[in-house]
Coordinates of C-alpha atoms and ligand atoms in Angstrom, one line a residue:
X1 CA 100.6 34.9 159.5
X2 CA 103.8 36.3 160.9
X3 CA 107.5 35.1 160.6
X4 CA 111.0 36.4 160.8
X5 CA 111.9 35.6 157.2
X6 CA 109.4 35.3 154.4
X7 CA 110.9 33.3 151.6
X8 CA 109.2 33.5 148.2
X9 CA 110.1 30.4 146.0
X10 CA 111.0 26.8 146.8
X11 CA 113.7 26.4 144.2
X12 CA 117.2 25.5 145.4
X13 CA 117.7 29.1 146.7
X14 CA 114.6 29.3 148.8
X15 CA 114.8 25.7 150.1
X16 CA 118.4 25.9 151.1
X17 CA 117.8 29.3 152.8
X18 CA 115.0 27.9 154.9
X19 CA 117.3 25.0 156.0
X20 CA 120.2 27.4 156.9
X21 CA 117.9 29.6 158.9
X22 CA 116.4 26.7 160.7
X23 CA 119.8 25.4 161.6
X24 CA 120.6 28.9 163.0
X25 CA 117.4 29.0 165.0
X26 CA 115.7 31.6 162.9
X27 CA 112.1 30.9 161.7
X28 CA 110.9 31.3 158.2
X29 CA 107.9 30.5 156.0
X30 CA 108.4 29.4 152.3
X31 CA 105.7 30.2 149.7
X32 CA 105.8 28.3 146.5
X33 CA 103.4 28.9 143.6
X34 CA 103.7 25.5 142.0
X35 CA 102.9 22.0 143.4
X36 CA 105.5 19.7 145.0
X37 CA 105.6 17.3 142.1
X38 CA 106.4 20.1 139.6
X39 CA 109.2 21.5 141.8
X40 CA 110.7 18.0 142.2
X41 CA 110.6 17.0 138.6
X42 CA 111.7 20.2 136.8
X43 CA 114.9 19.2 134.9
X44 CA 117.6 21.8 135.3
X45 CA 121.1 22.0 136.6
X46 CA 123.4 19.0 137.1
X47 CA 126.8 20.2 138.5
X48 CA 127.6 21.2 142.0
X49 CA 130.7 23.2 142.7
X50 CA 132.8 21.8 145.6
X51 CA 131.7 24.8 147.8
X52 CA 128.1 24.0 147.1
X53 CA 128.5 20.3 148.0
X54 CA 130.3 21.4 151.2
X55 CA 127.4 23.7 152.1
X56 CA 124.8 21.0 151.6
X57 CA 126.8 18.6 153.7
X58 CA 127.3 21.2 156.5
X59 CA 123.6 21.9 156.4
X60 CA 122.8 18.3 157.0
X61 CA 121.4 17.9 153.5
X62 CA 124.2 15.9 151.9
X63 CA 123.5 12.3 152.9
X64 CA 122.0 11.1 149.6
X65 CA 124.4 13.3 147.6
X66 CA 127.3 11.5 149.3
X67 CA 125.9 8.2 148.3
X68 CA 124.6 8.9 144.8
X69 CA 126.5 12.0 143.6
X70 CA 129.4 11.4 141.2
X71 CA 132.6 13.1 141.9
X72 CA 134.2 14.5 138.7
X73 CA 137.8 15.5 138.5
X74 CA 137.7 17.0 135.0
X75 CA 135.9 17.8 131.8
X76 CA 136.8 17.2 128.2
X77 CA 137.0 19.9 125.6
X78 CA 136.4 18.7 122.1
X79 CA 137.2 20.8 119.0
X80 CA 138.6 20.2 115.5
X81 CA 138.2 16.4 116.2
X82 CA 140.6 16.7 119.1
X83 CA 140.0 15.9 122.7
X84 CA 141.6 17.8 125.6
X85 CA 141.0 16.8 129.2
X86 CA 141.1 19.6 131.9
X87 CA 142.3 18.0 135.2
X88 CA 140.7 20.0 138.0
X89 CA 142.5 18.7 141.1
X90 CA 145.9 19.0 139.5
X91 CA 145.2 22.6 138.4
X92 CA 143.4 23.9 141.5
X93 CA 145.0 22.3 144.5
X94 CA 142.6 19.4 144.7
X95 CA 139.2 20.8 143.8
X96 CA 136.5 18.8 142.0
X97 CA 132.8 19.1 141.2
X98 CA 129.9 16.7 142.0
X99 CA 127.3 15.5 139.4
X100 CA 124.0 15.5 141.4
X101 CA 120.9 16.8 139.8
X102 CA 119.0 19.9 141.0
X103 CA 115.9 17.8 141.1
X104 CA 117.6 15.6 143.7
X105 CA 118.9 18.6 145.7
X106 CA 115.3 19.9 145.8
X107 CA 113.8 16.6 146.8
X108 CA 116.3 16.2 149.7
X109 CA 115.7 19.8 151.0
X110 CA 111.9 19.5 150.7
X111 CA 111.9 16.2 152.7
X112 CA 114.0 17.8 155.4
X113 CA 111.9 21.0 155.5
X114 CA 108.6 19.0 155.8
X115 CA 110.1 16.8 158.5
X116 CA 111.8 19.3 160.8
X117 CA 111.7 22.8 159.3
X118 CA 109.1 25.6 159.3
X119 CA 106.1 25.9 157.1
X120 CA 106.5 25.3 153.3
X121 CA 103.3 26.0 151.4
X122 CA 102.9 24.7 147.9
X123 CA 100.5 26.2 145.5
X124 CA 100.9 29.5 147.4
X125 CA 101.5 32.2 144.9
X126 CA 103.1 35.5 146.1
X127 CA 101.2 38.4 144.5
X128 CA 103.3 41.3 145.8
X129 CA 105.8 42.4 148.4
X130 CA 104.8 45.6 150.2
X131 CA 106.4 47.9 152.7
X132 CA 110.0 46.8 152.0
X133 CA 111.3 50.2 153.2
X134 CA 109.3 50.1 156.5
X135 CA 110.7 49.3 159.9
X136 CA 110.2 45.8 161.4
X137 CA 106.6 45.7 162.7
X138 CA 105.1 47.7 159.9
X139 CA 106.7 45.9 157.0
X140 CA 107.6 44.1 154.9
X141 CA 104.5 42.0 153.9
X142 CA 103.9 39.4 151.3
X143 CA 100.5 39.2 149.8
X144 CA 99.8 35.7 148.6
X145 CA 97.0 33.4 147.4
X146 CA 96.7 29.9 148.8
X147 CA 93.8 27.5 148.2
X148 CA 91.9 30.3 146.4
X149 CA 92.1 32.6 149.5
X150 CA 94.2 35.8 149.7
X151 CA 96.3 36.2 152.8
X152 CA 99.2 38.3 154.1
X153 CA 102.5 37.1 155.6
X154 CA 104.0 39.7 157.9
X155 CA 107.8 39.5 158.1
X156 CA 111.0 41.1 159.5
X157 CA 112.7 40.3 156.2
X158 CA 111.6 39.1 152.8
X159 CA 113.9 37.1 150.5
X160 CA 112.8 36.9 146.9
X161 CA 114.0 33.4 145.7
X162 CA 111.3 33.4 143.1
X163 CA 113.5 33.0 140.0
X164 CA 113.6 35.1 136.9
X165 CA 109.9 35.4 136.4
X166 CA 109.0 36.1 140.0
X167 CA 107.4 39.1 141.7
X168 CA 109.9 40.2 144.4
X169 CA 112.1 42.2 142.0
X170 CA 109.1 44.3 141.0
X171 CA 108.9 45.8 144.5
X172 CA 112.3 47.5 144.0
X173 CA 111.7 51.0 142.5
X174 CA 113.0 51.6 139.0
X175 CA 114.9 54.8 140.1
X176 CA 117.3 52.7 142.3
X177 CA 117.6 49.8 139.9
X178 CA 120.2 49.1 137.2
X179 CA 119.7 46.1 134.9
X180 CA 122.5 44.6 132.8
X181 CA 121.4 42.2 130.2
X182 CA 122.5 40.2 127.1
X183 CA 120.6 37.7 125.1
X184 CA 122.1 35.2 122.7
X185 CA 120.8 34.3 119.2
X186 CA 120.7 30.6 120.2
X187 CA 119.3 28.2 122.8
X188 CA 119.9 24.7 124.0
X189 CA 117.9 21.7 123.0
X190 CA 118.2 19.4 126.1
X191 CA 117.4 15.7 126.1
X192 CA 117.3 13.0 128.8
X193 CA 118.1 9.5 127.5
X194 CA 118.0 6.1 129.1
X195 CA 121.5 5.2 128.0
X196 CA 124.8 5.1 130.0
X197 CA 126.8 8.2 129.3
X198 CA 129.3 7.6 126.5
X199 CA 132.1 9.2 128.4
X200 CA 132.8 9.2 132.2
X201 CA 133.2 13.0 132.3
X202 CA 131.3 15.9 130.8
X203 CA 132.2 16.7 127.2
X204 CA 132.0 20.3 125.9
X205 CA 132.2 20.3 122.1
X206 CA 132.9 23.2 119.8
X207 CA 131.9 22.4 116.2
X208 CA 131.4 24.4 113.0
X209 CA 127.7 23.2 113.2
X210 CA 127.4 24.5 116.8
X211 CA 127.9 23.5 120.4
X212 CA 127.1 20.2 122.0
X213 CA 127.4 19.0 125.6
X214 CA 127.4 15.5 127.0
X215 CA 126.4 15.3 130.6
X216 CA 124.7 12.7 132.8
X217 CA 122.2 12.2 135.6
X218 CA 123.4 8.8 136.8
X219 CA 125.5 5.9 135.5
X220 CA 122.4 4.8 133.5
X221 CA 121.0 8.2 132.3
X222 CA 122.6 10.6 129.9
X223 CA 121.8 14.3 129.7
X224 CA 122.7 15.9 126.3
X225 CA 122.4 19.3 124.8
X226 CA 122.6 20.8 121.3
X227 CA 122.9 24.4 120.4
X228 CA 119.9 25.3 118.3
X229 CA 118.7 28.6 116.8
X230 CA 116.8 31.0 119.1
X231 CA 113.1 30.2 119.1
X232 CA 113.4 26.6 118.1
X233 CA 110.5 24.3 119.1
X234 CA 111.8 21.0 120.6
X235 CA 109.1 19.2 118.6
X236 CA 110.9 20.2 115.4
X237 CA 113.6 17.6 116.2
X238 CA 113.0 13.9 115.8
X239 CA 115.0 11.6 118.1
X240 CA 117.0 10.3 115.2
X241 CA 117.8 13.8 114.0
X242 CA 119.0 14.6 117.6
X243 CA 121.3 11.6 117.8
X244 CA 122.6 12.2 114.2
X245 CA 123.4 15.8 115.1
X246 CA 125.0 14.9 118.4
X247 CA 127.2 12.3 116.7
X248 CA 128.4 14.9 114.1
X249 CA 129.3 17.5 116.7
X250 CA 131.1 15.1 119.0
X251 CA 133.2 13.7 116.2
X252 CA 136.7 12.8 117.1
X253 CA 139.8 11.5 115.2
X254 CA 139.8 8.3 117.2
X255 CA 137.5 5.3 117.9
X256 CA 135.1 7.1 120.4
X257 CA 131.5 6.4 119.7
X258 CA 128.2 7.9 121.0
X259 CA 125.8 5.3 122.4
X260 CA 122.1 5.9 121.6
X261 CA 119.1 5.1 123.7
X262 CA 115.4 6.0 124.2
X263 CA 114.9 9.8 124.7
X264 CA 112.5 10.4 127.6
X265 CA 112.4 14.2 127.7
X266 CA 113.1 17.0 125.3
X267 CA 113.0 20.8 125.9
X268 CA 114.6 24.0 124.7
X269 CA 116.2 26.6 127.0
X270 CA 116.8 30.1 125.9
X271 CA 120.2 31.7 126.9
X272 CA 120.5 35.0 128.7
X273 CA 122.9 36.9 130.9
X274 CA 121.2 39.2 133.4
X275 CA 122.1 41.1 136.6
X276 CA 119.8 43.2 138.7
X277 CA 121.6 45.8 140.9
X278 CA 121.3 46.2 143.8
X279 CA 120.2 42.8 145.2
X280 CA 118.6 44.5 148.2
X281 CA 116.0 47.2 148.9
X282 CA 115.3 48.0 152.5
X283 CA 114.2 44.7 154.1
X284 CA 113.7 42.9 150.8
X285 CA 116.6 40.8 149.5
X286 CA 116.9 39.0 146.2
X287 CA 118.7 35.7 145.8
X288 CA 119.4 33.3 142.9
X289 CA 117.8 33.6 139.5
X290 CA 115.5 36.4 140.9
X291 CA 118.6 38.6 140.8
X292 CA 120.8 37.2 138.1
X293 CA 120.8 34.7 135.2
X294 CA 123.8 33.2 133.5
X295 CA 123.8 31.1 130.3
X296 CA 124.1 27.4 131.3
X297 CA 127.5 26.8 129.6
X298 CA 129.5 27.2 132.8
X299 CA 127.0 25.4 135.1
X300 CA 127.0 28.3 137.5
X301 CA 123.3 29.2 138.1
X302 CA 122.5 26.9 140.9
X303 CA 125.9 27.5 142.5
X304 CA 125.4 31.3 142.5
X305 CA 122.0 30.8 144.2
X306 CA 123.7 28.8 146.9
X307 CA 126.3 31.5 147.4
X308 CA 123.6 34.2 147.8
X309 CA 121.6 32.4 150.4
X310 CA 124.7 31.4 152.4
X311 CA 125.7 35.1 152.4
X312 CA 122.2 36.1 153.6
X313 CA 122.0 33.5 156.3
X314 CA 125.4 34.4 157.7
X315 CA 124.5 38.1 157.7
X316 CA 121.2 37.7 159.4
X317 CA 122.7 35.3 162.0
X318 CA 125.3 37.9 162.7
X319 CA 122.6 40.5 163.1
X320 CA 120.7 38.3 165.5
X321 CA 123.8 37.6 167.6
X322 CA 125.4 41.0 167.7
X323 CA 122.7 43.5 166.8
X324 CA 124.9 44.8 164.0
X325 CA 123.4 45.1 160.5
X326 CA 126.9 45.5 159.0
X327 CA 126.8 42.2 157.0
X328 CA 123.2 42.7 155.9
X329 CA 124.2 46.1 154.6
X330 CA 127.1 44.5 152.7
X331 CA 124.9 41.7 151.2
X332 CA 124.4 43.1 147.8
X333 CA 128.0 44.2 147.2
X334 CA 129.3 40.9 148.7
X335 CA 127.1 38.8 146.4
X336 CA 127.7 40.9 143.3
X337 CA 131.4 40.4 143.4
X338 CA 131.0 36.7 143.0
X339 CA 128.0 37.1 140.6
X340 CA 130.0 39.2 138.1
X341 CA 132.9 36.7 138.1
X342 CA 130.4 33.9 137.3
X343 CA 128.8 36.1 134.6
X344 CA 132.2 36.6 133.1
X345 CA 133.1 33.0 133.2
X346 CA 129.7 31.9 131.8
X347 CA 130.0 34.5 129.0
X348 CA 133.5 33.3 128.2
X349 CA 132.5 29.7 128.1
X350 CA 129.5 30.5 125.9
X351 CA 131.3 32.6 123.4
X352 CA 134.2 30.1 123.3
X353 CA 132.1 27.2 122.4
X354 CA 129.0 28.4 120.5
X355 CA 128.8 29.3 116.9
X356 CA 126.9 32.6 116.3
X357 CA 124.7 32.5 113.2
X358 CA 126.6 35.4 111.7
X359 CA 130.1 34.1 112.8
X360 CA 132.8 35.1 110.4
X361 CA 135.8 32.9 109.5
X362 CA 138.0 35.2 111.6
X363 CA 135.8 34.5 114.6
X364 CA 135.9 30.8 114.0
X365 CA 139.7 30.9 114.0
X366 CA 139.7 33.0 117.2
X367 CA 137.6 30.3 119.0
X368 CA 140.0 27.6 117.8
X369 CA 143.0 29.7 118.9
X370 CA 141.4 30.2 122.4
X371 CA 140.8 26.5 122.7
X372 CA 144.4 25.7 121.5
X373 CA 145.6 28.1 124.1
X374 CA 143.8 26.3 126.9
X375 CA 145.0 23.0 125.6
X376 CA 148.7 24.1 125.6
X377 CA 149.1 26.6 128.4
X378 CA 148.8 25.6 132.0
X379 CA 148.0 29.2 133.0
X380 CA 145.1 29.4 130.6
X381 CA 143.9 25.9 131.6
X382 CA 144.1 26.8 135.3
X383 CA 142.0 29.8 134.7
X384 CA 139.2 27.6 133.3
X385 CA 139.6 25.0 136.1
X386 CA 139.4 27.7 138.8
X387 CA 136.3 29.2 137.3
X388 CA 134.6 25.8 136.7
X389 CA 135.2 24.4 140.2
X390 CA 134.0 27.7 141.6
X391 CA 134.8 31.1 143.0
X392 CA 134.9 31.4 146.8
X393 CA 131.7 32.5 148.7
X394 CA 132.0 36.1 149.9
Ligands
LIG1 P1 114.3 28.6 140.6 O1 114.9 27.3 140.6 O2 113.8 29.2 139.3 O3 113.2 28.7 141.7 C1 112.3 29.7 141.8 C2 111.0 29.2 142.5 O4 110.1 30.3 142.7 C3 108.8 29.9 142.4 N1 108.0 31.1 142.1 C4 107.1 31.6 143.0 N2 106.7 31.2 144.2 C5 105.7 31.9 144.8 N3 105.2 33.0 144.3 C6 105.6 33.5 143.1 N4 105.1 34.6 142.6 C7 106.6 32.8 142.4 N5 107.2 33.0 141.2 C8 108.1 32.0 141.1 C9 109.0 29.0 141.1 O5 107.9 28.2 140.9 C10 110.3 28.3 141.5 O6 110.0 27.1 142.2 O7 115.4 29.7 141.1 P2 116.6 29.5 142.2 O8 116.1 28.8 143.4 O9 117.2 30.9 142.3 O10 117.6 28.5 141.5 C11 118.3 28.8 140.4 C12 118.5 27.6 139.5 O11 117.3 26.9 139.4 C13 119.1 27.9 138.2 O12 120.1 28.9 138.3 C14 119.8 26.7 137.6 O13 118.9 25.7 137.2 C15 120.6 27.1 136.3 N6 121.2 26.0 135.6 C16 122.3 25.4 136.1 N7 122.9 25.8 137.2 C17 124.0 25.2 137.7 O14 124.6 25.6 138.7 N8 124.6 24.1 137.0 C18 124.0 23.6 135.9 O15 124.5 22.6 135.4 C19 122.9 24.3 135.3 N9 122.3 23.8 134.2 C20 120.5 25.4 134.5 C21 121.2 24.3 133.8 C22 119.3 25.9 134.0 C23 118.7 25.4 132.9 N10 117.5 25.9 132.5 C24 116.4 25.1 132.3 C25 117.3 27.3 132.7 C26 120.6 23.8 132.7 C27 119.4 24.3 132.2 C28 118.9 23.7 131.0
LIG2 C1 123.6 19.5 133.1 O1 124.0 18.3 133.4 O2 122.4 19.7 133.0 C2 124.6 20.5 132.8 C3 125.9 20.2 132.9 C4 126.9 21.2 132.6 C5 126.4 22.5 132.2 C6 125.1 22.7 132.0 C7 124.1 21.7 132.3 O3 127.3 23.4 131.8

C-alpha cells in the first residue's frame, strides 16, 4: 500500500486531518487499531472552542453540530457557597464555546470519510514507524497488522495521531527528545446520567472536599465529574454516594438544587500534563494526545488536537502548491507555542479548583483569593475567558 500521508489513529486528530487533506486534494490512509463502535462510543471531551467549531464548519463537517450543538456564552465558578458567572462574549469581543461531544464529532467525521474520503481501516494496528529520516520514496513506512496479516504502508509523510499510548512517538530517537511531565495526586470520577442538567451552563466548583464539575451532553443528559484520589476504582462509588457527594460540593447559599437521575456510565480518568518536544522528526509528525496531554479542567485536549492538524494540513498544502517546506519546518515550533499556552491554562485551572491531599490552610486561602480576584477584577476574569474560549491557531 502507498499513500501521500499515512495517518495513525482515528480519534479527532486523525479523522479531522484526513478530512482536511481530502478537501485539499491530498490523499491519505487512516489506520485505527480499535473497531468503529469503540471509537464512536468512547466518552471524552465535550467542549469545542469557537475556533474548533469554525474549523469543523469550514471542513464541511459541521452540519449536525449546527443543529444539535449547544452554544454556551459562559461558565459558572462556584466556591465558598458563592456563584460567579463568567460572561465570555462580553469579555472576549463576542467569543463563545459549543457543547458537542467528542463522540459526535468522531461519528460525523467517520461517516464523511467512509462516504467520500480515502481509506479508513478499523482494527488495523500500527506496529512501528520506520525510515522517518529517509527521503520520499524510501521512507517513511508504517508496519501494521490488519485482519491477522502484517502489511506495510509506504508514505511521503506519517502523522502520528495515535494518542498518549500510541507507537508513533517511539520512532523519535531519545537523543533528540525532551519530555516535560507532571502528574497529579487525584483523578476525575466521571458519570453520565439520564437527567436534564441542573444548570444551563457548566459549573466548576471548588470545595474543601474537592473539585466537582457539572457538564452536559444534551438537554436531557448530564455529564458530571468528582475529584477523587489517584488510583480510585469507579466501582468503589455507589450511585447514591456519587449524588450525595456532588450535592455537597455544589452547595450554594441560595435555592439551587441538583436533580438526580439514573447513572448510565461511570469511569475514572487520571490527570496528567505532558509535552513531547519536538513534535516532528524528519517525515514523521505528531499531533494531538500523541504529543501532549493536559488535565481536563480547561477542556483543551480536543481543541489542541484540532490546532495541530490544521497547522499540518496548511503546511503540507503550502508545500504541494509552492514546493517550499518552510511551513512544515516550522510545524513543531508553531504548534508548541499554542500547546504551552494551553498547558499553562489547564494547569492554572486545575490548581485553582482542586484540593491537593496535602493542601495546607494557607493554600486553601490562596485558592479562594485567586477565585475572589477573578470574581472582582475584569482583567483577571478576561484572562480566564480568553483562555477558555481558546488561543488562536498558529
Ligand atoms: P485519541 O482520541 O486518543 O485518539 C487516538 C486514536 O489512536 C488509536 N491508536 C492506534 N491506532 C492504530 N495503531 C496504533 N498503534 C494505535 N494506538 C492508538 C486509538 O485507538 C485512538 O482511536 O487522540 P486525539 O485524536 O489526539 O484526540 C485527543 C482527544 O481525544 C483528547 O485530548 C480529549 O478527549 C481530552 N479531553 C477533553 N478535551 C477537550 O478539548 N475538551 C474537553 O471537554 C475534554 N474533556 C478529555 C475530557 C479527556 C478525558 N479523558 C477520558 C482523558 C474529559 C475526559 C474525561
Ligand atoms: C465534559 O463535558 O466532558 C467536560 C467539560 C468541561 C471540561 C472537561 C470535560 O473542562
